[in-house]
Amino acid sequence: MKLNDLLKENSQWLRGTGANADIVISSRVRLARNLADVPFPHKADPKQREKVVTTVLRGIENCELLKNSLVLNLQELKLLDRHFLMERHLISMELVESRKSGAVVISEKEIISIMINEEDHLRLQAIQSGLQLMDTWRLIDQADTALGKRIKFAYSRDWGYLTSCPTNTGTGMRASLMLHLPCLVVSKQIGKVLQAIAKLGLAARGLYGEGTEPSGNFFQISNQITLGSSEEDMIDNIERVGKQVVAHEENARKFLLARNRKQLEDKIFRAYGILQKAQIISSAETLNLLSSLRLGIDLGLVQDVNHNVVNELFMLTQPAHLQKIEGVELSPEERDVKRGDLIRRFLK
Amino acid sequence: MKLNDLLKENSQWLRGTGANADIVISSRVRLARNLADVPFPHKADPKQREKVVTTVLRGIENCELLKNSLVLNLQELKLLDRHFLMERHLISMELVESRKSGAVVISEKEIISIMINEEDHLRLQAIQSGLQLMDTWRLIDQADTALGKRIKFAYSRDWGYLTSCPTNTGTGMRASLMLHLPCLVVSKQIGKVLQAIAKLGLAARGLYGEGTEPSGNFFQISNQITLGSSEEDMIDNIERVGKQVVAHEENARKFLLARNRKQLEDKIFRAYGILQKAQIISSAETLNLLSSLRLGIDLGLVQDVNHNVVNELFMLTQPAHLQKIEGVELSPEERDVKRGDLIRRFLK
C-alpha cells in the first residue's frame, strides 16, 4: 500500500456504520506510550529519535492487527502529504509541522494507526464508525498488548504509563466520540449541553481535537483525566454521556421537525441547492452546508443523496485532499473553484 | 374576458420579444387626459366621478384597439384583486387604495389599458416588450386619437393637455423603459449611470414607478418634463439614452465575463440553486435571485431555463399573484412557503 492509495477508499470510520451512526460519526481511542530507555521525544537527540522509530517498526512486525500496514517516514513526505494525513485524522498538527524524524503506521482501512515521535514516542490510535467505543478500546488494547510484548514501555507501578505531558500519565488513554449535533446548535441548547459535559469531567472540542474550534456542528467529547480509574470505566462513562447527548440531539431533531419543520427543511434544502450549484466555495462554508445536508438525510427529508456521498465529501473537500486529487498544489482561490467542481460532480 | 383570465397568460410585455429584450424588459407610454367639463378627480363629487366612468366607457365603444377589452369597476373588486392588477402594472397604487368610483379598461394581451379616475380622469397606457418606445407611442397615440374624437379633453392652446398635477401638463405623456442592469449594479457603475441620466433630464425609478426603490436590479427611466417639445422628440431622447445605458450594461457584462467570470458564475448558479430548493422565500429575495438567474440566461451560462420561465416567475411570485393562484388569502409567512413551492415547480 502507498500513501496515494488512501485516496481510493474512504476510511472505515467514515462508512457510517455502527450504532447511532447518524449522530455519532466515530469512536476513537488513543494510547500514549513511551520507550522505557529513551528520553521523551522533545528531549531526545536525533539518534535517539531514530532508535525509537526502528524499535517501534521492529515491534509491529508479525503483529496480526497491523499486517499489511502502510509505514511512512514523515521526513520523506511533502508538507502537502502530511496535511493530507492530518485531514484523515492519522497524524496530529504537531507531526505535520515537525522537521524531526518521525513516522506513522497505518493499518488496512485506517482503523489502527501509530504515530511515532509525536509528543510521546508512540501514539496508538483506533478509530471506528458510530458509537462503539468499548469495541474500539478492545482493538487498541490488543495492539498495545502485542506491542508491549516486544517493546519495553515506560511504566511506573505508582503512576502507570509515563508520558511526556503529565496530563496523559496513568492510562495514557484519550477516548473520544465525534458527534454531529446540528439541532442542538440551531436550537441554541448546545451551550448547556457542553457545560453539562464539562461538569461530568469530560472535554468537548472541535473537529481536529485540542485547540480547534467546533465547526460544521461537529463536537468531540473525550475524557479529561487519564488516571484514577480503569480504561473500561472511563470508556463506559464517555459512552454513557455520549448516549445522553445523542438523546438530546434526537429530541431536538424531533422538536424542530414538529414545531419548525418548514424552517428546518428550508435550511437543509438551501444548503443542498448551493452545494449543487456553487462555483466557488470555501472549506468552512462547505463544512456547514454538508452538515445541513447530512441532517436532511438523517431526517429522511433528502432522499436522493446518501450518507456515504456526504461523508466522502467531508473528507475530499478538505484543502490537502483536494490538492492530492488534482495532483498539483493549488492556491486557496484555486481550491475554492476545484472544491465547487468536485461537489457538483458528486451531487449531480 | 374576466379578471381571472389574466392569470392564464402572461402580459405581452413579459414575452421577452423586441429589440434588446435581454436588458430592456419593456417600453411603456402613458398619457394623462381629463374631460373638459368635469373637475379633476380629487375635486369631483361622486356623481361627477361616475359621469367620467360612463363617458369614458361609452368613448371606447367601437375603438378597434380596445375591442374585447376587459372592463373592471374598481369599487367592485376586492383589495387582493386590485393589488393583483397593480402587480401587472395595470393600475397604480393610488387606485389600489382608492375607495371612490374608478375603473380600468384592459385590452387583449394587456398591451393597452386605461385607468379611469386616478390622478387624472384618464390615464392611457401602452406597454410592450423590449426596446420599442416609438412603436408603443404610436399605439397609444392611435388610441388617444380615437378617444379624442368621442370625448372632449381638457386642452389649452397655450399649455396643451391640462392635468391634475402641473408636472404632467402639456403632452401629458410619461414614456419609460424598464431596464435590467445587474452588471452595472454589481460593478458599482450604476450610481454614475443614474447621475448621467438625471443630467439628461430623465428620471430613474424603481420597479413600480414613482417613489419605489430599485429592486432586483430593475430601473425605469422616463422623461421628467412633459412640455416644451413634441412627444416624438421626447421619446427619441429616451430611446437614445436607453440605448446608451444598454451599451453600458453590455460592456459591464463583457468586462465581468472576461475578468470575473467565476465570481459571476458563482453568483448566478448559487441563485439558481437556492431558487430550485428553497422552502421559504420572500418576494424581495426572489426578485434578486431571479435577477441573477435572468442574467445567467442572458449570458448563455444557464441553458436549461429559458427567459419565459423567469419572466413568468417575476410576475407570479408577487404576493397578490400567489394568492390569486392559490385562490385564498395568505399571510406573508404562508406566501413565503407557497412561493417556494411555485418556484420549485417551475424550475424542476
mmCIF file with all atom_site columns, C-alpha atoms in Angstrom, chain A residues 58-160:
data_model
loop_
_atom_site.group_PDB
_atom_site.id
_atom_site.type_symbol
_atom_site.label_atom_id
_atom_site.label_alt_id
_atom_site.label_comp_id
_atom_site.label_asym_id
_atom_site.label_entity_id
_atom_site.label_seq_id
_atom_site.pdbx_PDB_ins_code
_atom_site.Cartn_x
_atom_site.Cartn_y
_atom_site.Cartn_z
_atom_site.occupancy
_atom_site.B_iso_or_equiv
_atom_site.pdbx_formal_charge
_atom_site.auth_seq_id
_atom_site.auth_comp_id
_atom_site.auth_asym_id
_atom_site.auth_atom_id
_atom_site.pdbx_PDB_model_num
ATOM 1   C CA . ARG A 1 58  ? 10.523  -3.844  14.531 1.00 0.00 ? 58  ARG A CA 1
ATOM 2   C CA . GLY A 1 59  ? 7.967   -4.158  17.306 1.00 0.00 ? 59  GLY A CA 1
ATOM 3   C CA . ILE A 1 60  ? 4.999   -4.161  14.928 1.00 0.00 ? 60  ILE A CA 1
ATOM 4   C CA . GLU A 1 61  ? 6.431   -6.949  12.756 1.00 0.00 ? 61  GLU A CA 1
ATOM 5   C CA . ASN A 1 62  ? 4.233   -10.033 12.979 1.00 0.00 ? 62  ASN A CA 1
ATOM 6   C CA . CYS A 1 63  ? 1.548   -8.061  14.801 1.00 0.00 ? 63  CYS A CA 1
ATOM 7   C CA . GLU A 1 64  ? -1.643  -9.508  13.310 1.00 0.00 ? 64  GLU A CA 1
ATOM 8   C CA . LEU A 1 65  ? -3.642  -6.287  13.704 1.00 0.00 ? 65  LEU A CA 1
ATOM 9   C CA . LEU A 1 66  ? -1.032  -4.306  11.830 1.00 0.00 ? 66  LEU A CA 1
ATOM 10  C CA . LYS A 1 67  ? -0.160  -6.653  8.987  1.00 0.00 ? 67  LYS A CA 1
ATOM 11  C CA . ASN A 1 68  ? -0.075  -5.039  5.538  1.00 0.00 ? 68  ASN A CA 1
ATOM 12  C CA . SER A 1 69  ? 0.228   -1.666  7.214  1.00 0.00 ? 69  SER A CA 1
ATOM 13  C CA . LEU A 1 70  ? 1.418   1.399   5.397  1.00 0.00 ? 70  LEU A CA 1
ATOM 14  C CA . VAL A 1 71  ? 4.579   2.740   7.042  1.00 0.00 ? 71  VAL A CA 1
ATOM 15  C CA . LEU A 1 72  ? 5.501   6.320   6.229  1.00 0.00 ? 72  LEU A CA 1
ATOM 16  C CA . ASN A 1 73  ? 8.651   8.151   7.195  1.00 0.00 ? 73  ASN A CA 1
ATOM 17  C CA . LEU A 1 74  ? 7.354   11.653  7.850  1.00 0.00 ? 74  LEU A CA 1
ATOM 18  C CA . GLN A 1 75  ? 10.620  13.389  6.963  1.00 0.00 ? 75  GLN A CA 1
ATOM 19  C CA . GLU A 1 76  ? 10.321  11.948  3.483  1.00 0.00 ? 76  GLU A CA 1
ATOM 20  C CA . LEU A 1 77  ? 6.825   13.306  2.998  1.00 0.00 ? 77  LEU A CA 1
ATOM 21  C CA . LYS A 1 78  ? 5.954   16.653  1.485  1.00 0.00 ? 78  LYS A CA 1
ATOM 22  C CA . LEU A 1 79  ? 4.093   19.142  3.634  1.00 0.00 ? 79  LEU A CA 1
ATOM 23  C CA . LEU A 1 80  ? 1.010   18.550  1.483  1.00 0.00 ? 80  LEU A CA 1
ATOM 24  C CA . ASP A 1 81  ? 1.096   14.822  2.217  1.00 0.00 ? 81  ASP A CA 1
ATOM 25  C CA . ARG A 1 82  ? 1.435   15.458  5.930  1.00 0.00 ? 82  ARG A CA 1
ATOM 26  C CA . HIS A 1 83  ? -1.580  17.772  5.800  1.00 0.00 ? 83  HIS A CA 1
ATOM 27  C CA . PHE A 1 84  ? -3.401  15.074  3.891  1.00 0.00 ? 84  PHE A CA 1
ATOM 28  C CA . LEU A 1 85  ? -2.709  12.599  6.716  1.00 0.00 ? 85  LEU A CA 1
ATOM 29  C CA . MET A 1 86  ? -3.858  15.113  9.295  1.00 0.00 ? 86  MET A CA 1
ATOM 30  C CA . GLU A 1 87  ? -7.121  15.662  7.459  1.00 0.00 ? 87  GLU A CA 1
ATOM 31  C CA . ARG A 1 88  ? -7.661  11.912  7.691  1.00 0.00 ? 88  ARG A CA 1
ATOM 32  C CA . HIS A 1 89  ? -7.027  12.118  11.457 1.00 0.00 ? 89  HIS A CA 1
ATOM 33  C CA . LEU A 1 90  ? -3.958  9.901   11.070 1.00 0.00 ? 90  LEU A CA 1
ATOM 34  C CA . ILE A 1 91  ? -1.359  12.346  12.326 1.00 0.00 ? 91  ILE A CA 1
ATOM 35  C CA . SER A 1 92  ? -1.527  15.439  14.505 1.00 0.00 ? 92  SER A CA 1
ATOM 36  C CA . MET A 1 93  ? -0.745  19.053  13.675 1.00 0.00 ? 93  MET A CA 1
ATOM 37  C CA . GLU A 1 94  ? 2.449   18.626  15.708 1.00 0.00 ? 94  GLU A CA 1
ATOM 38  C CA . LEU A 1 95  ? 3.681   15.941  13.314 1.00 0.00 ? 95  LEU A CA 1
ATOM 39  C CA . VAL A 1 96  ? 2.635   17.948  10.258 1.00 0.00 ? 96  VAL A CA 1
ATOM 40  C CA . GLU A 1 97  ? 4.934   20.742  11.332 1.00 0.00 ? 97  GLU A CA 1
ATOM 41  C CA . SER A 1 98  ? 7.774   18.688  12.793 1.00 0.00 ? 98  SER A CA 1
ATOM 42  C CA . ARG A 1 99  ? 11.036  18.502  10.860 1.00 0.00 ? 99  ARG A CA 1
ATOM 43  C CA . LYS A 1 100 ? 12.473  15.845  13.113 1.00 0.00 ? 100 LYS A CA 1
ATOM 44  C CA . SER A 1 101 ? 12.397  12.132  12.449 1.00 0.00 ? 101 SER A CA 1
ATOM 45  C CA . GLY A 1 102 ? 9.025   10.575  12.934 1.00 0.00 ? 102 GLY A CA 1
ATOM 46  C CA . ALA A 1 103 ? 6.837   8.005   11.276 1.00 0.00 ? 103 ALA A CA 1
ATOM 47  C CA . VAL A 1 104 ? 3.283   6.833   11.024 1.00 0.00 ? 104 VAL A CA 1
ATOM 48  C CA . VAL A 1 105 ? 1.972   3.304   10.684 1.00 0.00 ? 105 VAL A CA 1
ATOM 49  C CA . ILE A 1 106 ? -1.474  2.915   9.166  1.00 0.00 ? 106 ILE A CA 1
ATOM 50  C CA . SER A 1 107 ? -3.370  -0.361  9.196  1.00 0.00 ? 107 SER A CA 1
ATOM 51  C CA . GLU A 1 108 ? -5.702  -1.528  6.469  1.00 0.00 ? 108 GLU A CA 1
ATOM 52  C CA . LYS A 1 109 ? -8.882  0.584   6.298  1.00 0.00 ? 109 LYS A CA 1
ATOM 53  C CA . GLU A 1 110 ? -7.132  3.069   8.579  1.00 0.00 ? 110 GLU A CA 1
ATOM 54  C CA . ILE A 1 111 ? -8.699  1.568   11.691 1.00 0.00 ? 111 ILE A CA 1
ATOM 55  C CA . ILE A 1 112 ? -5.456  1.424   13.643 1.00 0.00 ? 112 ILE A CA 1
ATOM 56  C CA . SER A 1 113 ? -2.575  3.842   13.328 1.00 0.00 ? 113 SER A CA 1
ATOM 57  C CA . ILE A 1 114 ? 0.555   4.643   15.271 1.00 0.00 ? 114 ILE A CA 1
ATOM 58  C CA . MET A 1 115 ? 2.279   7.993   15.319 1.00 0.00 ? 115 MET A CA 1
ATOM 59  C CA . ILE A 1 116 ? 5.948   7.686   16.211 1.00 0.00 ? 116 ILE A CA 1
ATOM 60  C CA . ASN A 1 117 ? 7.801   10.572  17.856 1.00 0.00 ? 117 ASN A CA 1
ATOM 61  C CA . GLU A 1 118 ? 4.891   12.861  18.329 1.00 0.00 ? 118 GLU A CA 1
ATOM 62  C CA . GLU A 1 119 ? 4.575   14.277  21.855 1.00 0.00 ? 119 GLU A CA 1
ATOM 63  C CA . ASP A 1 120 ? 5.183   10.718  23.039 1.00 0.00 ? 120 ASP A CA 1
ATOM 64  C CA . HIS A 1 121 ? 7.247   8.002   21.385 1.00 0.00 ? 121 HIS A CA 1
ATOM 65  C CA . LEU A 1 122 ? 4.080   6.196   20.403 1.00 0.00 ? 122 LEU A CA 1
ATOM 66  C CA . ARG A 1 123 ? 0.550   7.341   19.980 1.00 0.00 ? 123 ARG A CA 1
ATOM 67  C CA . LEU A 1 124 ? -1.564  4.308   19.140 1.00 0.00 ? 124 LEU A CA 1
ATOM 68  C CA . GLN A 1 125 ? -4.992  5.088   17.756 1.00 0.00 ? 125 GLN A CA 1
ATOM 69  C CA . ALA A 1 126 ? -8.030  3.065   16.793 1.00 0.00 ? 126 ALA A CA 1
ATOM 70  C CA . ILE A 1 127 ? -10.979 4.766   15.144 1.00 0.00 ? 127 ILE A CA 1
ATOM 71  C CA . GLN A 1 128 ? -14.257 3.259   14.022 1.00 0.00 ? 128 GLN A CA 1
ATOM 72  C CA . SER A 1 129 ? -17.592 4.460   12.717 1.00 0.00 ? 129 SER A CA 1
ATOM 73  C CA . GLY A 1 130 ? -20.568 5.002   15.044 1.00 0.00 ? 130 GLY A CA 1
ATOM 74  C CA . LEU A 1 131 ? -20.893 4.557   18.782 1.00 0.00 ? 131 LEU A CA 1
ATOM 75  C CA . GLN A 1 132 ? -18.596 1.639   19.559 1.00 0.00 ? 132 GLN A CA 1
ATOM 76  C CA . LEU A 1 133 ? -16.058 2.988   21.959 1.00 0.00 ? 133 LEU A CA 1
ATOM 77  C CA . MET A 1 134 ? -15.704 -0.206  24.016 1.00 0.00 ? 134 MET A CA 1
ATOM 78  C CA . ASP A 1 135 ? -15.082 -2.271  20.910 1.00 0.00 ? 135 ASP A CA 1
ATOM 79  C CA . THR A 1 136 ? -12.612 0.315   19.680 1.00 0.00 ? 136 THR A CA 1
ATOM 80  C CA . TRP A 1 137 ? -10.880 0.240   23.047 1.00 0.00 ? 137 TRP A CA 1
ATOM 81  C CA . ARG A 1 138 ? -10.548 -3.544  22.804 1.00 0.00 ? 138 ARG A CA 1
ATOM 82  C CA . LEU A 1 139 ? -8.937  -3.248  19.398 1.00 0.00 ? 139 LEU A CA 1
ATOM 83  C CA . ILE A 1 140 ? -6.306  -0.761  20.512 1.00 0.00 ? 140 ILE A CA 1
ATOM 84  C CA . ASP A 1 141 ? -5.811  -2.670  23.744 1.00 0.00 ? 141 ASP A CA 1
ATOM 85  C CA . GLN A 1 142 ? -4.948  -5.768  21.692 1.00 0.00 ? 142 GLN A CA 1
ATOM 86  C CA . ALA A 1 143 ? -2.473  -3.798  19.622 1.00 0.00 ? 143 ALA A CA 1
ATOM 87  C CA . ASP A 1 144 ? -0.984  -2.320  22.785 1.00 0.00 ? 144 ASP A CA 1
ATOM 88  C CA . THR A 1 145 ? -0.652  -5.751  24.392 1.00 0.00 ? 145 THR A CA 1
ATOM 89  C CA . ALA A 1 146 ? 1.003   -7.186  21.308 1.00 0.00 ? 146 ALA A CA 1
ATOM 90  C CA . LEU A 1 147 ? 3.467   -4.307  21.132 1.00 0.00 ? 147 LEU A CA 1
ATOM 91  C CA . GLY A 1 148 ? 4.093   -4.397  24.870 1.00 0.00 ? 148 GLY A CA 1
ATOM 92  C CA . LYS A 1 149 ? 5.461   -7.901  24.470 1.00 0.00 ? 149 LYS A CA 1
ATOM 93  C CA . ARG A 1 150 ? 8.185   -6.680  22.138 1.00 0.00 ? 150 ARG A CA 1
ATOM 94  C CA . ILE A 1 151 ? 8.798   -3.151  23.381 1.00 0.00 ? 151 ILE A CA 1
ATOM 95  C CA . LYS A 1 152 ? 9.552   -2.133  26.947 1.00 0.00 ? 152 LYS A CA 1
ATOM 96  C CA . PHE A 1 153 ? 7.260   0.786   27.742 1.00 0.00 ? 153 PHE A CA 1
ATOM 97  C CA . ALA A 1 154 ? 7.993   3.423   30.391 1.00 0.00 ? 154 ALA A CA 1
ATOM 98  C CA . TYR A 1 155 ? 5.738   2.337   33.225 1.00 0.00 ? 155 TYR A CA 1
ATOM 99  C CA . SER A 1 156 ? 5.604   3.097   36.933 1.00 0.00 ? 156 SER A CA 1
ATOM 100 C CA . ARG A 1 157 ? 3.777   0.944   39.435 1.00 0.00 ? 157 ARG A CA 1
ATOM 101 C CA . ASP A 1 158 ? 2.559   4.082   41.198 1.00 0.00 ? 158 ASP A CA 1
ATOM 102 C CA . TRP A 1 159 ? 1.685   6.229   38.189 1.00 0.00 ? 159 TRP A CA 1
ATOM 103 C CA . GLY A 1 160 ? 1.035   3.810   35.375 1.00 0.00 ? 160 GLY A CA 1
#
